Each structure stands twice: as structure tokens, then as C-alpha cells.
Tab-separated table of C-alpha atoms and ligand atoms in Angstrom:
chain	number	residue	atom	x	y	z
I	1	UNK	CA	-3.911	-62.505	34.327
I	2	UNK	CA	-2.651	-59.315	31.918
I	3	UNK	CA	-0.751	-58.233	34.919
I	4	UNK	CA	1.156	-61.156	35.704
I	5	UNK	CA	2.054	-61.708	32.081
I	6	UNK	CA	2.743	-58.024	32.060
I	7	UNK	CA	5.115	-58.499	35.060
I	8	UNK	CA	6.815	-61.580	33.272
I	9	UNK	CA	7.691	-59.723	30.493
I	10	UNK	CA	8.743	-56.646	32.350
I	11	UNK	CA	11.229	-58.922	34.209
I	12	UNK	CA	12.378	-60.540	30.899
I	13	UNK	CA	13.143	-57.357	29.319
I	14	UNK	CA	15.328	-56.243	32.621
I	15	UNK	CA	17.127	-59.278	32.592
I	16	UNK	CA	18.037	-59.125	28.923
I	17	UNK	CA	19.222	-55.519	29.610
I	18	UNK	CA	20.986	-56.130	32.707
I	19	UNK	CA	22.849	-58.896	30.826
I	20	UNK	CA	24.201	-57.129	28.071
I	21	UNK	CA	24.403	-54.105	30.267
I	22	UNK	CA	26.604	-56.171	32.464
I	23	UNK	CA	28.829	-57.577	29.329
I	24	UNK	CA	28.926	-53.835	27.503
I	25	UNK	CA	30.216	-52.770	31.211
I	26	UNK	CA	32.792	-56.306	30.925
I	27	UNK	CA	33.606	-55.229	27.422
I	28	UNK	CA	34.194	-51.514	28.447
I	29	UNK	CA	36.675	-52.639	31.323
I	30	UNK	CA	38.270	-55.025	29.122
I	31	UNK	CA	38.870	-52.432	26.881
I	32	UNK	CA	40.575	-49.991	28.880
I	33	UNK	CA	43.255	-52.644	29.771
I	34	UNK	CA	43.804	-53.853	25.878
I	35	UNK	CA	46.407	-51.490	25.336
I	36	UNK	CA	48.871	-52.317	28.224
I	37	UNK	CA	48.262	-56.407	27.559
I	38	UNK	CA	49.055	-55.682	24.405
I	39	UNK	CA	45.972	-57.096	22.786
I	40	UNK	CA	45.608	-55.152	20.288
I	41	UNK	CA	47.241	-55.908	16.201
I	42	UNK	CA	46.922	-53.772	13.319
I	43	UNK	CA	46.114	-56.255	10.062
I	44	UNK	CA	46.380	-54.364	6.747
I	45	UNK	CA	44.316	-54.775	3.534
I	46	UNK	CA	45.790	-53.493	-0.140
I	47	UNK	CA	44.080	-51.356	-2.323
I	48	UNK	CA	45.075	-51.825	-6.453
I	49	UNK	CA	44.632	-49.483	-9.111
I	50	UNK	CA	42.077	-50.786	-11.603
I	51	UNK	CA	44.147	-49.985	-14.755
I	52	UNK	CA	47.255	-51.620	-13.327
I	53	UNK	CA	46.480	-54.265	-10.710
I	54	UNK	CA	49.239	-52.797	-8.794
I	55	UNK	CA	49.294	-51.883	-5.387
I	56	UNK	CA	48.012	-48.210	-4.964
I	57	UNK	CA	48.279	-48.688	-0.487
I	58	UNK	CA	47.350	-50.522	2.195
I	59	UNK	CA	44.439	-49.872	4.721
I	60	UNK	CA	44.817	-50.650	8.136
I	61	UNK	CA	42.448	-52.407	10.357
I	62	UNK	CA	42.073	-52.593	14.361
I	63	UNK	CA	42.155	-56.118	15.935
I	64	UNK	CA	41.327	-56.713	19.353
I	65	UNK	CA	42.155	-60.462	20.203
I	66	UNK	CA	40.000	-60.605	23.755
I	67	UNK	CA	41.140	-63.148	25.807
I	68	UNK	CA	39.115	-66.193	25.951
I	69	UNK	CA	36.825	-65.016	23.142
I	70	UNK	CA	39.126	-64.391	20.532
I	71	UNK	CA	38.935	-61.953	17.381
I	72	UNK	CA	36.275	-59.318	18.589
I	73	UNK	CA	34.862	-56.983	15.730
I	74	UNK	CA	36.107	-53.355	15.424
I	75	UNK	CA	32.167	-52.536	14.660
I	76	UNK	CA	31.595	-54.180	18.205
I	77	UNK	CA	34.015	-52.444	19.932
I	78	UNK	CA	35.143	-49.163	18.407
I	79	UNK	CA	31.594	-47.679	19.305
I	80	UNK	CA	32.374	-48.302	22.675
I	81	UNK	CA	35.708	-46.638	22.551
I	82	UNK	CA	33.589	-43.531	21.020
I	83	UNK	CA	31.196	-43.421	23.555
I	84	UNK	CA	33.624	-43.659	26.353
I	85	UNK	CA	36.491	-41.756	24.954
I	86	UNK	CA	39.022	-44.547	25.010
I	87	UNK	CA	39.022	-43.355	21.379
I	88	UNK	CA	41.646	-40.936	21.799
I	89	UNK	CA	44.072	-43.378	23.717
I	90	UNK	CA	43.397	-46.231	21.062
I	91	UNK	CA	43.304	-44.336	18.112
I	92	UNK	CA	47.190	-42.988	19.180
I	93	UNK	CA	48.365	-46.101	19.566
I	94	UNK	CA	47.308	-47.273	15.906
I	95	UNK	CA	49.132	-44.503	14.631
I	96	UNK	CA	52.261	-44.771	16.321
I	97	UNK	CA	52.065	-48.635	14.776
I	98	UNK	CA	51.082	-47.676	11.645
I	99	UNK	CA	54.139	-45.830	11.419
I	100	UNK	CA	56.443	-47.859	13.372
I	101	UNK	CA	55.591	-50.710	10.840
I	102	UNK	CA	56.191	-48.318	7.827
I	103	UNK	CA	59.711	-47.664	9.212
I	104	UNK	CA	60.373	-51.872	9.656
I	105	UNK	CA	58.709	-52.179	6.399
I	106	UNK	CA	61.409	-49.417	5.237
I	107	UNK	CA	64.456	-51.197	7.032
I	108	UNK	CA	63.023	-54.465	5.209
I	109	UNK	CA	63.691	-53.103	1.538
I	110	UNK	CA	59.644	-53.307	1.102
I	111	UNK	CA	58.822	-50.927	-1.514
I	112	UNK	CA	57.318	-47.453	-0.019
I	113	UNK	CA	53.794	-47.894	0.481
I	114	UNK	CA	51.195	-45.471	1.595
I	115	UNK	CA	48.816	-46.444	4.860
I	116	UNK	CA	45.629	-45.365	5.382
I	117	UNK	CA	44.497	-45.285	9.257
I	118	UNK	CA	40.704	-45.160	10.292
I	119	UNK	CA	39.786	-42.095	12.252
I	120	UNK	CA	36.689	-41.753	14.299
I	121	UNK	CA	35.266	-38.185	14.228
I	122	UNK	CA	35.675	-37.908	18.374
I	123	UNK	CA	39.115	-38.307	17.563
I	124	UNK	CA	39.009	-36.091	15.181
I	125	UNK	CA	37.235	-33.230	16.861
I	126	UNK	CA	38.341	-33.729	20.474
I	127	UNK	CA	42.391	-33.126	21.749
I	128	UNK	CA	44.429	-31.825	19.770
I	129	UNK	CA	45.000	-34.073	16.564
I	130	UNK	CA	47.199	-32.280	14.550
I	131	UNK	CA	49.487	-31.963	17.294
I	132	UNK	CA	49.189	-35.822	18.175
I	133	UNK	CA	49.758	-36.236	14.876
I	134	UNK	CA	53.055	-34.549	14.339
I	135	UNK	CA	54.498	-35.542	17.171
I	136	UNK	CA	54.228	-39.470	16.118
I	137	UNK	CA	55.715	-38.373	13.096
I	138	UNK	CA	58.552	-36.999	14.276
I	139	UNK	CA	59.149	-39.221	16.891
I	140	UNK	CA	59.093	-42.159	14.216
I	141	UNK	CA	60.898	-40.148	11.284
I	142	UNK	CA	57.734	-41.548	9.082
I	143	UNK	CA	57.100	-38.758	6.109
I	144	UNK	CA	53.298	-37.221	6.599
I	145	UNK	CA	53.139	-37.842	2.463
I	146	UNK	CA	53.116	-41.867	3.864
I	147	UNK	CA	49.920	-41.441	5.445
I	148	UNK	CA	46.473	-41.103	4.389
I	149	UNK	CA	43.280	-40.947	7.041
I	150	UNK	CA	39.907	-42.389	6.457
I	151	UNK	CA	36.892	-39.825	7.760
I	152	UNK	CA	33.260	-40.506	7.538
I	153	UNK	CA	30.401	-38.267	6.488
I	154	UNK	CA	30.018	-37.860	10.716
I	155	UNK	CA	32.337	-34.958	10.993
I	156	UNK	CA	29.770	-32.765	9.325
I	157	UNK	CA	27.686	-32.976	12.068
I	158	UNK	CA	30.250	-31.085	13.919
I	159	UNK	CA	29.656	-28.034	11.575
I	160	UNK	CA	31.555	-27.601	8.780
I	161	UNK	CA	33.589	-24.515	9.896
I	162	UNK	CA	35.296	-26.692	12.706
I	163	UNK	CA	36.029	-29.710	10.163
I	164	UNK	CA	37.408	-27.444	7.260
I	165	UNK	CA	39.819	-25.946	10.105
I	166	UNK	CA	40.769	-28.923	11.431
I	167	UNK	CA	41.311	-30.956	8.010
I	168	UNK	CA	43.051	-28.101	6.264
I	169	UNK	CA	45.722	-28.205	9.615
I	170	UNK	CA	46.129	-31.899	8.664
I	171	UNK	CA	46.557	-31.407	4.887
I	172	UNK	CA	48.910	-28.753	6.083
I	173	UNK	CA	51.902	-31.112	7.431
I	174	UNK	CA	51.212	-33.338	4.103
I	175	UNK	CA	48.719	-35.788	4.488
I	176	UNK	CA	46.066	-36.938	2.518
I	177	UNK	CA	42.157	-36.731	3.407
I	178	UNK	CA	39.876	-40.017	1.899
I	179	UNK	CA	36.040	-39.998	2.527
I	180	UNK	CA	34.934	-43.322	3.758
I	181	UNK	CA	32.119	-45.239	3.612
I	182	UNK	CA	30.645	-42.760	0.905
I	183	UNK	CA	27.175	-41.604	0.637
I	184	UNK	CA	25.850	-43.621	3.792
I	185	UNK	CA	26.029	-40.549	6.131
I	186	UNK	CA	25.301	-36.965	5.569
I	187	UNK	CA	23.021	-36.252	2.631
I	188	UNK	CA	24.786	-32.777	1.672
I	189	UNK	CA	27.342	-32.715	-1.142
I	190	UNK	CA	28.459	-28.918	-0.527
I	191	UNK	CA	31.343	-30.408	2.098
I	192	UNK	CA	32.671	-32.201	-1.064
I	193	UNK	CA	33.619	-28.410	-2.223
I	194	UNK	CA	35.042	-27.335	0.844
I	195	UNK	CA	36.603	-29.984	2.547
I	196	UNK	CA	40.279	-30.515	1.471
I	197	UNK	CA	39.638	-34.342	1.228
I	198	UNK	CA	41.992	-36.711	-1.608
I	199	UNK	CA	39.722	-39.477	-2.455
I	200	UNK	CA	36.848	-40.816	-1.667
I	201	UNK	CA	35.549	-44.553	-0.728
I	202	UNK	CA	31.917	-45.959	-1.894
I	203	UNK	CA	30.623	-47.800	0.877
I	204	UNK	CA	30.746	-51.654	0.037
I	205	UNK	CA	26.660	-51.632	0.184
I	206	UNK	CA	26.538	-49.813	-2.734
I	207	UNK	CA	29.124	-52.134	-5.064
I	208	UNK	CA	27.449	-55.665	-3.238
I	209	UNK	CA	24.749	-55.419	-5.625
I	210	UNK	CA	26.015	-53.695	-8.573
I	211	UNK	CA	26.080	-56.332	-11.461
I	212	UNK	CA	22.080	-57.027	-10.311
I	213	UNK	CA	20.439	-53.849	-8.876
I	214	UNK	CA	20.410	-51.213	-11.210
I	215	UNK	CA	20.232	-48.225	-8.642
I	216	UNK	CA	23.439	-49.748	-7.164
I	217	UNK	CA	24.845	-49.682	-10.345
I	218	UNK	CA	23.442	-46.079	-11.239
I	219	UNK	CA	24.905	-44.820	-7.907
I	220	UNK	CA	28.500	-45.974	-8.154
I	221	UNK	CA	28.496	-44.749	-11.530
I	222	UNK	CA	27.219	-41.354	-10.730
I	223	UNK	CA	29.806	-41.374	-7.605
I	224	UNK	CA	32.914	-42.450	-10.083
I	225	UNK	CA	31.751	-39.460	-12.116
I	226	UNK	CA	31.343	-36.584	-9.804
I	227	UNK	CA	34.399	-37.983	-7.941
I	228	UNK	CA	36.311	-37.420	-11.663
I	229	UNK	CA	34.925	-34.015	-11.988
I	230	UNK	CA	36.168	-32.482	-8.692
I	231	UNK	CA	39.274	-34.466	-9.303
I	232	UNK	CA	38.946	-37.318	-6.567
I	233	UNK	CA	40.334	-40.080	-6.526
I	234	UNK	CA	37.238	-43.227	-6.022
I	235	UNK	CA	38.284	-46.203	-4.341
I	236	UNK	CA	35.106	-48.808	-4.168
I	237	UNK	CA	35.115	-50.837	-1.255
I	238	UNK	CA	34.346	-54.552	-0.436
I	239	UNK	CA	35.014	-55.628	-3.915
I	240	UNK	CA	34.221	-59.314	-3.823
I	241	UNK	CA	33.656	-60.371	-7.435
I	242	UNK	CA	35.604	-60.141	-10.774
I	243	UNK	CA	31.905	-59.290	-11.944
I	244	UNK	CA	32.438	-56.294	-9.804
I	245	UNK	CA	35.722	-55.797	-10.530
I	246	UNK	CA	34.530	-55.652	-14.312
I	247	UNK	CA	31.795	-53.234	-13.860
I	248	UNK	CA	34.184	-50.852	-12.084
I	249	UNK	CA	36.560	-51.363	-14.375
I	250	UNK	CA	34.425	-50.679	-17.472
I	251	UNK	CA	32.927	-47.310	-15.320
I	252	UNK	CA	36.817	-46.042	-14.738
I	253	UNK	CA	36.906	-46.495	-11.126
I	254	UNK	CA	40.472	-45.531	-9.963
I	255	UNK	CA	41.137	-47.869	-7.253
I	256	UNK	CA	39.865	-51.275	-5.787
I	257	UNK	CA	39.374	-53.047	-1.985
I	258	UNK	CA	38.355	-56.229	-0.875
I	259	UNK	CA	38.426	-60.225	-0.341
I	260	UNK	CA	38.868	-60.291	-4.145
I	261	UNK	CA	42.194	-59.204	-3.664
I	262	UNK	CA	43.043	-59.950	-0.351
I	263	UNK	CA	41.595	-59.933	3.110
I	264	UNK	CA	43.303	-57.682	5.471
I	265	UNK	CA	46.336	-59.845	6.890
I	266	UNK	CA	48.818	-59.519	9.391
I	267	UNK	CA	51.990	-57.562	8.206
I	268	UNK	CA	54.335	-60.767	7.926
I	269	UNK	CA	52.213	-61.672	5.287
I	270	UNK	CA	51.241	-58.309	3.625
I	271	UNK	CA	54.799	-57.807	3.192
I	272	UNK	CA	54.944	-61.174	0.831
I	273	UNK	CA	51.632	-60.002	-0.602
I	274	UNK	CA	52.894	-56.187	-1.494
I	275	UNK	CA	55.492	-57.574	-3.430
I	276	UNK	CA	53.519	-59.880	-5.643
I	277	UNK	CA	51.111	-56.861	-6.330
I	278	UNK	CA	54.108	-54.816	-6.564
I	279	UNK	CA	55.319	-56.969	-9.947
I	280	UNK	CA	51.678	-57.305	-11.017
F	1	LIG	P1	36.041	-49.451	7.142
F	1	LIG	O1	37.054	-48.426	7.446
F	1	LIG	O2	35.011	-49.112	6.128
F	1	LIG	O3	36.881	-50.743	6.732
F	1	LIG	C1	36.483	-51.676	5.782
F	1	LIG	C2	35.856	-52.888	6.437
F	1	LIG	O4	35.354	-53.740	5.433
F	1	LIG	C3	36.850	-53.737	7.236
F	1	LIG	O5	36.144	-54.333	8.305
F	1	LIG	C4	37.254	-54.789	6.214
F	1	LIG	O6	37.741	-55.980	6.810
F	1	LIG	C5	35.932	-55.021	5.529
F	1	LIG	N1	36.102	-55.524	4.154
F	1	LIG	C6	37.100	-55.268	3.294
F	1	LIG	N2	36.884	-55.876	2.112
F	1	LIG	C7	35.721	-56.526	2.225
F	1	LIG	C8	34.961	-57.363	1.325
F	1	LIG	O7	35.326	-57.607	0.173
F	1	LIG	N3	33.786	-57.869	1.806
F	1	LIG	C9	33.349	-57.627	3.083
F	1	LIG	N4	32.207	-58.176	3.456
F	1	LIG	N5	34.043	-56.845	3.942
F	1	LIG	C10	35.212	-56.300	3.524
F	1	LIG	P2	36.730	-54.349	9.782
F	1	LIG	O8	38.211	-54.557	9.753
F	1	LIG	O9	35.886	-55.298	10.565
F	1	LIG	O10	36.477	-52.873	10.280
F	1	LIG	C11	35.180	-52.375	10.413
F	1	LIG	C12	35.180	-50.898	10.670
F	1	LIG	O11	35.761	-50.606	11.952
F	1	LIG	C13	35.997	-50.092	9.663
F	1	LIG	O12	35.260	-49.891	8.482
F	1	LIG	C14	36.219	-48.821	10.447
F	1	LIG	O13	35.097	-47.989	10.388
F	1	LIG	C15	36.373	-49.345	11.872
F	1	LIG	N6	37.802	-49.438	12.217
F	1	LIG	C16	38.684	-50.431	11.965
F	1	LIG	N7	39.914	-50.128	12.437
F	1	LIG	C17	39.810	-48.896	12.992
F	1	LIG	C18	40.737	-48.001	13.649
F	1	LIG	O14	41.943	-48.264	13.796
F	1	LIG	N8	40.228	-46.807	14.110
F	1	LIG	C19	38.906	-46.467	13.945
F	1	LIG	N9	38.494	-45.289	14.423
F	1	LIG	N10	38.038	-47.258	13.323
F	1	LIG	C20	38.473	-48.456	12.851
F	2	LIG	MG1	38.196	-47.280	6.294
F	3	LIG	MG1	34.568	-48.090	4.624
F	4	LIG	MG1	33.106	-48.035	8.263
């Protein structure tokens, strides 16, 4: 009958959400212990400058390696860290590695780069940043002109007031502002007056298709100009193609990321990699 099929798919549906409710709950708990296992690595991935080839910085990227499942995706798990405010916890301790490394990397006789660290806007908005921020600074000796951070669109939605204050603080002890992910997020351009930001980064869907689709193309193209005229700096992401590479190069993009140049590695082997881009 309808109401036995009904049933059966009522108690399909709960068991498919009580599984991955129960394995969201596993990967919550998981998460709160990654830190003290030491389970977490920061890889890195270099950005060039088109004109040059050479090495313009390094991004880097959270790895979780979950025991007995390996690699797990930062888009998997960072989300979860947002939601449950393990953010602020995790997001410290990439920091205070990012600039530990920077001060082996230092010791090493690697030449100076400049890191760019992923911040979520709860981290951003919540705590107090700027004073998190500082501190790790001082407490590593790592310059604030070493550091950039990577914000998304998001933090508009906390009102611009509140991000202009907070942004201009963090500008303030010398460190750059980049724009990631570029024209996925919120549709206004008026925070690209007032924010204090550096550079900004066109999301990788946007240069995927840009030697085919022409809108692609048109958009990175308008993005590289407007970027020019309030005197940004554009970095397109997810570069995978010299095709791409040539289209971005012909449209004067300033800076290039992605598999065409490298993956993002481990720092053993960055360090081998930033000196070969180094001599490019
Ligand atoms: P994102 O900041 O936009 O980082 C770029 C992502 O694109 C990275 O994915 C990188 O591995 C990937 N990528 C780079 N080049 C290419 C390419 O040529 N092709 C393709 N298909 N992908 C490319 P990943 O490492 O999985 O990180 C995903 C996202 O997770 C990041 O996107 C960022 O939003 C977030 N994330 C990563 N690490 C952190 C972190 O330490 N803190 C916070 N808050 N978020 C992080
Ligand atoms: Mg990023
Ligand atoms: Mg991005
Ligand atoms: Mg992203």
C-alpha cells in the first residue's frame, strides 16, 4: 500500500541521516583531538609572477591525515570546524606553523618568501584576531610584512563597518589583505573601495574554462582590469594549462596558482622547489 511504501522510505531517509549524522558527530570528535595527536600538516603551494616565472609566495594549505582514512579534504572538514568553533583553536595553530616554518626556512638560507594563510570569516570576526595575531608574531620573531591572509567575499555578510575595522587593525601591524575565491560570494563591488585588501584571487571556476567559454574568458578579463585600476594585485587560481597560462598571460594577469606549477607539497620539498623557481 502508499503507506507502507511511505513508511519504507521514511525509514530509509532516517537511516541515511542517522548515518552520516553519526559520522559528522565521529568526524566532529575526531576533530577536536587532531591538534594534540598532532594530525594535522601544513603543505604549501607557490604562486609565480606571470612576467617572470619567479616565485611571487607560497600559499598554505590545511591537511588533516585521519587515522585509518587517510588525507581528509579541508572542504570536508573546515566547515565543520566553522560550525563548531574549533575554527579558532585550528586556525591558531596554522599560524603559529606558518611562521615557525618561515623562521626554519630562514635558519635554512631559503630565500625570504611571503606565506599566505587561509582565514575563515568566524575566525575572523569572533576573539580577538589582531591580538592572536601579534602575539604569534612576536613570540616567533616572524616580520608581519611575511604574511599575507586569504578572506572570502563571506565577511561582508558581517556588515561592512565591522570588517573595515577589523581589516584596517590587521593592515595596521603590516600585513597584507588578498580576496579569495573572487566573485563567487557577495555580488557588491563597493567593499572593493573600502576594504584595505592587497590582491585579489579569481576563483579557479572562472579560469577552468577560459580558453573555451567566452563568458569565462570575458570575466577574468574584466576582473584583471578593474583589479589594475584600483591597483590590485590579481592572482588567478587553479591554473592547470599552459593554454591558461597563455591567456592570462596575454590579458596581464600579475600572478599565477596551480598544478601547472606545482601542487601544494610538503615543506621538505617546497624548499627544493622555491629555489628552482627562485633561479627561474
Ligand atoms: P583555497 O584557499 O581557495 O585554496 C585553493 C584550493 O585549490 C586548494 O585546495 C588547492 O589544493 C586547490 N588547487 C590549487 N591549484 C589547483 C589546480 O590547479 N586545480 C585544482 N583542481 N585545484 C587546485 P585544498 O588544499 O583542498 O583547500 C580547499 C579549501 O579549504 C581552500 O580553498 C580554503 O578555503 C580551505 N582551507 C585550506 N586550508 C585552510 C586553513 O588553514 N584555514 C582555513 N580557514 N581554510 C583553509
Ligand atoms: Mg586560499
Ligand atoms: Mg581560492
Ligand atoms: Mg576556497
Amino acid at each position: 500500500s502508499a503507506k507502507a511504501r511511505g513508511g519504507g522510505t521514511y525509514h530509509f531517509f532516517t537511516k541515511m541521516m542517522n548515518e552520516s549524522a553519526v559520522a559528522r558527530l565521529a568526524m566532529e570528535n575526531d576533530l577536536r583531538d587532531a591538534i594534540k595527536r598532532e594530525q594535522f600538516e601544513v603543505y604549501y603551494q607557490p604562486k609565480v609572477h606571470l612576467s617572470t616565472g619567479r616565485l611571487s609566495g607560497l600559499e598554505a594549505l590545511l591537511r588533516w591525515n585521519r587515522p585509518g582514512r587517510g588525507f581528509v579534504s579541508p572542504m570536508q572538514f573546515i566547515p565543520i570546524a566553522e560550525e563548531t568553533g574549533l575554527i579558532g583553536k585550528i586556525g591558531e595553530w596554522v599560524l603559529r606553523r606558518v611562521c615557525q616554518q618561515i623562521i626554519e626556512w630562514d635558519a635554512q638560507g631559503v630565500a625570504p618568501v611571503v606565506v599566505a594563510v587561509n582565514l575563515s570569516t568566524r575566525q575572523l570576526i569572533e576573539g580577538r584576531i589582531t591580538e592572536t595575531i601579534s602575539g604569534i608574531l612576536q613570540e616567533t620573531g616572524v616580520a608581519a610584512s611575511r604574511l599575507v591572509l586569504e578572506i572570502t567575499e563571506t565577511v561582508m555578510m558581517q556588515g561592512m563597518n565591522r570588517a573595515v575595522a577589523i581589516l584596517t587593525e590587521i593592515r595596521r601591524l603590516g600585513i597584507q589583505i588578498a580576496i579569495d575565491d573572487f566573485g563567487t560570494g557577495y555580488s557588491s563591488l563597493t567593499y572593493l573601495k573600502r576594504l584595505p585588501i592587497n590582491s585579489i584571487k579569481i576563483d579557479r571556476s572562472f579560469i577552468r574554462d577560459i580558453t573555451t567559454d567566452p563568458d569565462d574568458a570575458a570575466i577574468t578579463n574584466t576582473i584583471i582590469l578593474m583589479g589594475r585600476n584600483l591597483g590590485l594585485r590579481v592572482i588567478a587560481e587553479g591554473v592547470e594549462t599552459t593554454e591558461q597560462l597563455e591567456f592570462l598571460r596575454a590579458h596581464d594577469c600579475d600572478e599565477i596558482q596551480g598544478f601547472l606549477i606545482s601542487e601544494p607539497r610538503p615543506p621538505a620539498e617546497i624548499a627544493i622547489l622555491m629555489e628552482q623557481l627562485e633561479q627561474a
